Amino acid sequence: EDDPRVSKYPAVKGVASNMLFLDHSVYEDGAGNYEITTKSNSYEASLCVEIVRYLLLQGYRHSQVTILTPYVGQILTISREMKRRMKDVSAYVSDLDQETLLRQEDVNDPDMSTVVQAGDENSIRCASIDNFQGEESDIVVTSLVRSNAQGSIGFLKEEQRVNVLLSRAKHGMYLLGNSKTLRLSQKGKHVWNPLIEIFENAGNIVESFPTVCQLHPNDGISYCTTLQDFRIQRPNGGCCRPCNARLSCGHACPLMCHPTDRSHIVTHKQCTQPCRRIPLKCPHNHPCKRRCNEECGPC
């Protein structure tokens, strides 16, 4: 039974539901290769990173969002994808997970340069389920990894691990996985069939991520299936309406709708319109010929 405080938790900003199972049928990397002990799924890694990017654009701090996965091999795949797709954001991987990665014989030359140590405020925690026990996060995005025709789900057949991954989120939980693979598992279907049924009865098994503009919620839900959908439909985290707010320099904001930086402090520093100022030391009141985001300098 939930603690009474749970009912007072806020809804996740920019998403139509606080709990979703994002269902797909893209097979894991090396599906059918039983010699690989640690698994990865490049499709899920890319989608996890894009969902995290979207959540950060809603105004969440990096420390409020965590990516969980049952396999340390997927941690490395996610950290590489994060470095490739997100500017100035890195994956923070705990010492325990890093040690586990280095012990894996089938992880070829793990590139630990894609991960950072604790304390970096621009890092997203990326953790294995085993090494996240006892910890919580406001929002958890979980990559289940396993997706194959055989119903082979490895660690996911174990009730204790599944219980951990389902109980780490405080405000929002988003699972990425192949429900068909989970249902096919002879050893794990007793765990997953009831869970998938709960998601289905709540209408929370989806094939597209349902996003909502914080500033224009009456515009309805926009469904993002691919990475490109997020970039096209929610370029700055909001909708595709022009912002057009007036910056302190007098120019209109050039961005599409954006839930963050509503005071336009950052946007003003990036304004590239012709400067309207007059250099202070110019005796002839000549207008500045530089861009708005540049220092006027001497006349």
Short mmCIF file of C-alpha atoms in Angstrom, two decimals:
data_model
loop_
_atom_site.label_atom_id
_atom_site.label_comp_id
_atom_site.label_asym_id
_atom_site.label_seq_id
_atom_site.Cartn_x
_atom_site.Cartn_y
_atom_site.Cartn_z
CA GLU A 1 0.00 0.00 0.00
CA ASP A 2 1.29 3.44 -0.95
CA ASP A 3 2.28 5.98 1.67
CA PRO A 4 -0.23 8.91 1.73
CA ARG A 5 2.56 11.24 0.57
CA VAL A 6 2.69 9.41 -2.76
CA SER A 7 -0.68 10.87 -3.81
CA LYS A 8 0.79 14.36 -3.43
CA TYR A 9 3.65 13.80 -5.86
CA PRO A 10 3.42 16.07 -8.92
CA ALA A 11 2.59 14.81 -12.38
CA VAL A 12 5.53 14.50 -14.76
CA LYS A 13 5.85 17.68 -16.78
CA GLY A 14 5.43 17.40 -20.53
CA VAL A 15 4.20 13.78 -20.54
CA ALA A 16 0.60 12.57 -20.73
CA SER A 17 1.13 9.81 -18.13
CA ASN A 18 3.38 9.18 -15.13
CA MET A 19 3.74 5.47 -15.93
CA LEU A 20 4.22 3.93 -19.37
CA PHE A 21 5.45 0.76 -21.04
CA LEU A 22 6.85 1.84 -24.40
CA ASP A 23 6.43 -1.32 -26.46
CA HIS A 24 8.55 -2.11 -29.53
CA SER A 25 9.70 -5.06 -31.64
CA VAL A 26 13.31 -4.07 -32.45
CA TYR A 27 15.61 -6.95 -31.56
CA GLU A 28 18.51 -6.62 -29.14
CA ASP A 29 22.07 -6.40 -30.45
CA GLY A 30 23.37 -9.85 -31.42
CA ALA A 31 19.97 -11.49 -30.93
CA GLY A 32 20.41 -15.27 -31.00
CA ASN A 33 24.08 -15.17 -30.00
CA TYR A 34 24.05 -17.09 -26.73
CA GLU A 35 27.79 -16.71 -26.14
CA ILE A 36 27.36 -13.04 -25.20
CA THR A 37 26.75 -12.76 -21.45
CA THR A 38 26.06 -9.03 -21.21
CA LYS A 39 23.38 -7.73 -23.53
CA SER A 40 22.67 -4.42 -25.21
CA ASN A 41 19.96 -2.89 -27.35
CA SER A 42 21.04 0.10 -29.45
CA TYR A 43 17.47 1.04 -30.34
CA GLU A 44 16.45 1.32 -26.70
CA ALA A 45 19.64 3.18 -25.82
CA SER A 46 18.91 5.87 -28.42
CA LEU A 47 15.29 6.22 -27.33
CA CYS A 48 16.24 6.38 -23.63
CA VAL A 49 18.65 9.22 -24.34
CA GLU A 50 16.05 11.11 -26.39
CA ILE A 51 13.42 10.77 -23.65
CA VAL A 52 15.94 12.01 -21.07
CA ARG A 53 16.79 14.97 -23.31
CA TYR A 54 13.08 15.79 -23.57
CA LEU A 55 12.65 15.61 -19.79
CA LEU A 56 15.58 17.98 -19.26
CA LEU A 57 13.91 20.42 -21.67
CA GLN A 58 10.86 20.35 -19.36
CA GLY A 59 13.01 21.90 -16.64
CA TYR A 60 14.04 18.84 -14.65
CA ARG A 61 17.46 18.86 -13.06
CA HIS A 62 19.91 16.20 -14.18
CA SER A 63 19.86 14.74 -10.67
CA GLN A 64 16.11 14.08 -10.92
CA VAL A 65 16.34 11.62 -13.82
CA THR A 66 17.92 8.15 -13.85
CA ILE A 67 18.32 5.51 -16.54
CA LEU A 68 18.12 1.92 -15.27
CA THR A 69 18.92 -1.31 -17.11
CA PRO A 70 19.57 -4.93 -16.11
CA TYR A 71 22.79 -5.18 -18.14
CA VAL A 72 26.06 -3.29 -17.69
CA GLY A 73 26.70 -3.71 -21.41
CA GLN A 74 23.66 -1.52 -22.03
CA ILE A 75 25.08 1.09 -19.66
CA LEU A 76 28.06 1.46 -21.96
CA THR A 77 25.83 1.62 -25.05
CA ILE A 78 23.70 4.32 -23.43
CA SER A 79 26.70 6.36 -22.27
CA ARG A 80 28.14 6.34 -25.79
CA GLU A 81 24.80 7.36 -27.26
CA MET A 82 24.46 10.15 -24.70
CA LYS A 83 27.88 11.52 -25.60
CA ARG A 84 26.94 11.41 -29.29
CA ARG A 85 23.46 12.93 -29.09
CA MET A 86 23.51 15.33 -26.14
CA LYS A 87 25.75 18.37 -25.89
CA ASP A 88 27.37 18.94 -22.49
CA VAL A 89 25.60 15.97 -20.87
CA SER A 90 27.38 12.78 -19.82
CA ALA A 91 26.44 9.52 -18.14
CA TYR A 92 27.43 9.11 -14.50
CA VAL A 93 28.20 5.45 -13.77
CA SER A 94 28.90 4.35 -10.20
CA ASP A 95 32.19 2.76 -9.17
CA LEU A 96 30.42 -0.58 -8.67
CA ASP A 97 29.03 -0.57 -12.21
CA GLN A 98 32.37 0.53 -13.64
CA GLU A 99 34.10 -2.35 -11.85
CA THR A 100 31.51 -4.78 -13.20
CA LEU A 101 32.02 -3.43 -16.70
CA LEU A 102 35.77 -3.91 -16.52
CA ARG A 103 35.29 -7.53 -15.40
CA GLN A 104 33.07 -8.42 -18.35
CA GLU A 105 35.05 -10.55 -20.75
CA ASP A 106 32.75 -9.92 -23.72
CA VAL A 107 32.81 -6.12 -23.42
CA ASN A 108 35.60 -5.28 -25.82
CA ASP A 109 37.81 -2.45 -24.58
CA PRO A 110 35.13 -0.55 -22.62
CA ASP A 111 35.58 3.14 -23.35
CA MET A 112 35.23 4.62 -19.87
CA SER A 113 35.86 8.10 -21.28
CA THR A 114 32.13 8.27 -22.05
CA VAL A 115 31.25 8.19 -18.33
CA VAL A 116 31.94 10.67 -15.54
CA GLN A 117 32.37 10.49 -11.80
CA ALA A 118 29.82 11.61 -9.24
CA GLY A 119 29.48 15.32 -8.60
CA ASP A 120 29.12 16.53 -12.19
CA GLU A 121 25.89 18.52 -12.19
CA ASN A 122 25.47 17.95 -15.94
CA SER A 123 25.52 14.16 -15.68
CA ILE A 124 22.66 11.67 -15.79
CA ARG A 125 22.90 8.63 -13.53
CA CYS A 126 22.97 5.47 -15.61
CA ALA A 127 22.87 2.36 -13.43
CA SER A 128 22.37 -1.37 -13.41
CA ILE A 129 19.39 -2.63 -11.44
CA ASP A 130 21.67 -4.64 -9.10
CA ASN A 131 23.67 -1.57 -8.11
CA PHE A 132 20.68 0.77 -7.64
CA GLN A 133 19.03 -1.14 -4.81
CA GLY A 134 18.09 1.14 -1.93
CA GLU A 135 18.21 4.26 -4.12
CA GLU A 136 15.40 6.31 -5.68
CA SER A 137 14.94 8.89 -8.40
CA ASP A 138 12.11 11.26 -9.22
CA ILE A 139 11.90 9.89 -12.77
CA VAL A 140 13.25 6.54 -13.95
CA VAL A 141 13.62 5.56 -17.60
CA THR A 142 14.29 1.81 -17.83
CA SER A 143 15.73 -0.06 -20.78
CA LEU A 144 14.73 -3.72 -20.44
CA VAL A 145 17.07 -4.63 -23.34
CA ARG A 146 15.81 -8.14 -24.08
CA SER A 147 14.01 -8.39 -27.41
CA ASN A 148 14.14 -11.61 -29.41
CA ALA A 149 12.00 -14.30 -30.98
CA GLN A 150 12.93 -16.99 -28.44
CA GLY A 151 11.53 -15.34 -25.32
CA SER A 152 14.97 -15.33 -23.76
CA ILE A 153 14.99 -12.66 -21.04
CA GLY A 154 17.88 -13.59 -18.74
CA PHE A 155 17.91 -11.53 -15.54
CA LEU A 156 14.36 -10.31 -16.16
CA LYS A 157 12.92 -13.68 -15.13
CA GLU A 158 13.99 -13.01 -11.52
CA GLU A 159 11.26 -11.51 -9.35
CA GLN A 160 13.66 -9.70 -7.03
CA ARG A 161 15.35 -7.80 -9.87
CA VAL A 162 11.99 -6.91 -11.42
CA ASN A 163 10.74 -5.70 -8.04
CA VAL A 164 13.78 -3.42 -7.73
CA LEU A 165 13.37 -1.89 -11.20
CA LEU A 166 9.66 -1.22 -10.59
CA SER A 167 10.12 0.41 -7.19
CA ARG A 168 12.85 3.03 -7.77
CA ALA A 169 10.74 5.85 -9.27
CA LYS A 170 8.95 8.48 -7.17
CA HIS A 171 7.14 10.63 -9.75
CA GLY A 172 7.40 8.88 -13.11
CA MET A 173 8.42 5.50 -14.52
CA TYR A 174 8.94 4.73 -18.20
CA LEU A 175 9.83 1.21 -19.34
CA LEU A 176 11.17 0.44 -22.81
CA GLY A 177 10.83 -3.16 -23.88
CA ASN A 178 9.31 -5.87 -26.06
CA SER A 179 6.20 -7.18 -24.33
CA LYS A 180 5.96 -10.12 -26.75
CA THR A 181 9.42 -11.36 -25.74
CA LEU A 182 8.53 -11.05 -22.05
CA ARG A 183 5.28 -12.98 -22.54
CA LEU A 184 7.08 -15.73 -24.48
CA SER A 185 9.56 -16.43 -21.69
CA GLN A 186 8.93 -19.85 -20.15
CA LYS A 187 10.80 -18.94 -16.98
CA GLY A 188 9.67 -15.34 -16.68
CA LYS A 189 6.12 -15.09 -17.95
CA HIS A 190 4.74 -15.70 -14.45
CA VAL A 191 6.44 -12.43 -13.48
CA TRP A 192 5.67 -10.35 -16.55
CA ASN A 193 2.20 -11.45 -17.67
CA PRO A 194 0.44 -9.96 -14.59
CA LEU A 195 2.54 -6.78 -14.86
CA ILE A 196 1.82 -6.30 -18.56
CA GLU A 197 -1.87 -6.87 -17.84
CA ILE A 198 -1.79 -4.06 -15.27
CA PHE A 199 -0.23 -1.73 -17.83
CA GLU A 200 -2.77 -2.80 -20.46
CA ASN A 201 -5.78 -2.30 -18.16
CA ALA A 202 -4.54 1.20 -17.34
CA GLY A 203 -4.03 2.01 -21.03
CA ASN A 204 -0.33 2.48 -20.37
CA ILE A 205 1.17 0.16 -22.98
CA VAL A 206 1.99 2.44 -25.91
CA GLU A 207 4.05 2.37 -29.09
CA SER A 208 4.66 6.13 -29.11
CA PHE A 209 5.72 8.48 -26.32
CA PRO A 210 2.79 10.84 -25.53
CA THR A 211 4.08 14.39 -25.06
CA VAL A 212 2.18 17.50 -23.96
CA CYS A 213 3.21 21.14 -24.27
CA GLN A 214 3.38 22.65 -20.78
CA LEU A 215 2.61 26.13 -22.08
CA HIS A 216 -0.19 25.13 -24.46
CA PRO A 217 -1.75 21.99 -22.90
CA ASN A 218 -5.05 22.50 -24.72
CA ASP A 219 -3.29 21.69 -27.99
CA GLY A 220 -3.51 18.03 -27.01
CA ILE A 221 -1.08 15.13 -27.13
CA SER A 222 1.70 14.79 -29.64
CA TYR A 223 2.96 11.22 -30.08
CA CYS A 224 6.68 10.67 -30.66
CA THR A 225 7.70 7.31 -32.09
CA THR A 226 11.12 8.03 -33.59
CA LEU A 227 14.04 10.15 -32.51
CA GLN A 228 13.21 12.55 -35.33
CA ASP A 229 9.66 12.97 -33.98
CA PHE A 230 11.03 14.46 -30.76
CA ARG A 231 13.28 16.88 -32.66
CA ILE A 232 10.55 17.93 -35.11
CA GLN A 233 7.45 17.98 -32.89
CA ARG A 234 9.14 19.11 -29.65
CA PRO A 235 12.29 20.92 -30.81
CA ASN A 236 12.79 22.87 -27.58
CA GLY A 237 10.59 20.77 -25.31
CA GLY A 238 7.42 22.69 -26.10
CA CYS A 239 5.25 22.78 -29.19
CA CYS A 240 6.04 24.23 -32.62
CA ARG A 241 4.50 27.64 -32.00
CA PRO A 242 6.98 30.52 -32.30
CA CYS A 243 7.84 31.96 -28.90
CA ASN A 244 8.01 35.60 -30.12
CA ALA A 245 8.53 36.93 -26.58
CA ARG A 246 10.47 40.19 -26.44
CA LEU A 247 14.02 39.84 -25.22
CA SER A 248 15.65 42.53 -23.09
CA CYS A 249 17.41 43.76 -26.25
CA GLY A 250 14.04 44.38 -27.90
CA HIS A 251 14.27 41.59 -30.47
CA ALA A 252 11.73 38.76 -30.64
CA CYS A 253 12.79 35.38 -29.28
CA PRO A 254 13.74 33.28 -32.33
CA LEU A 255 12.98 29.92 -30.69
CA MET A 256 9.96 27.70 -30.91
CA CYS A 257 7.94 27.32 -27.70
CA HIS A 258 10.28 26.44 -24.81
CA PRO A 259 9.24 25.57 -21.21
CA THR A 260 12.68 26.46 -19.79
CA ASP A 261 14.42 29.86 -19.69
CA ARG A 262 11.11 31.69 -19.54
CA SER A 263 12.96 34.85 -18.44
CA HIS A 264 15.01 34.55 -21.66
CA ILE A 265 18.33 35.17 -19.94
CA VAL A 266 20.11 32.49 -21.98
CA THR A 267 18.21 33.26 -25.17
CA HIS A 268 19.17 36.93 -24.97
CA LYS A 269 22.85 35.96 -24.82
CA GLN A 270 22.36 33.97 -28.03
CA CYS A 271 20.53 36.69 -30.01
CA THR A 272 22.21 37.15 -33.40
CA GLN A 273 20.10 40.03 -34.69
CA PRO A 274 21.86 43.29 -35.63
CA CYS A 275 22.70 45.27 -32.51
CA ARG A 276 20.50 48.28 -31.73
CA ARG A 277 22.81 49.79 -29.15
CA ILE A 278 24.96 52.89 -29.51
CA PRO A 279 28.52 52.43 -28.21
CA LEU A 280 28.90 54.41 -24.98
CA LYS A 281 32.09 56.18 -26.04
CA CYS A 282 30.94 57.13 -29.55
CA PRO A 283 30.70 60.97 -29.75
CA HIS A 284 28.59 60.78 -32.91
CA ASN A 285 25.93 58.35 -31.68
CA HIS A 286 26.71 55.85 -34.43
CA PRO A 287 24.77 52.57 -34.14
CA CYS A 288 26.74 49.45 -33.34
CA LYS A 289 27.46 47.32 -36.41
CA ARG A 290 27.93 44.04 -34.54
CA ARG A 291 25.52 41.28 -33.59
CA CYS A 292 23.32 41.66 -30.53
CA ASN A 293 25.12 38.94 -28.57
CA GLU A 294 28.53 40.57 -29.12
CA GLU A 295 30.16 43.36 -27.16
CA CYS A 296 29.78 46.69 -28.94
CA GLY A 297 33.44 47.65 -28.57
CA PRO A 298 34.82 50.98 -29.83
CA CYS A 299 33.04 52.89 -32.56
#
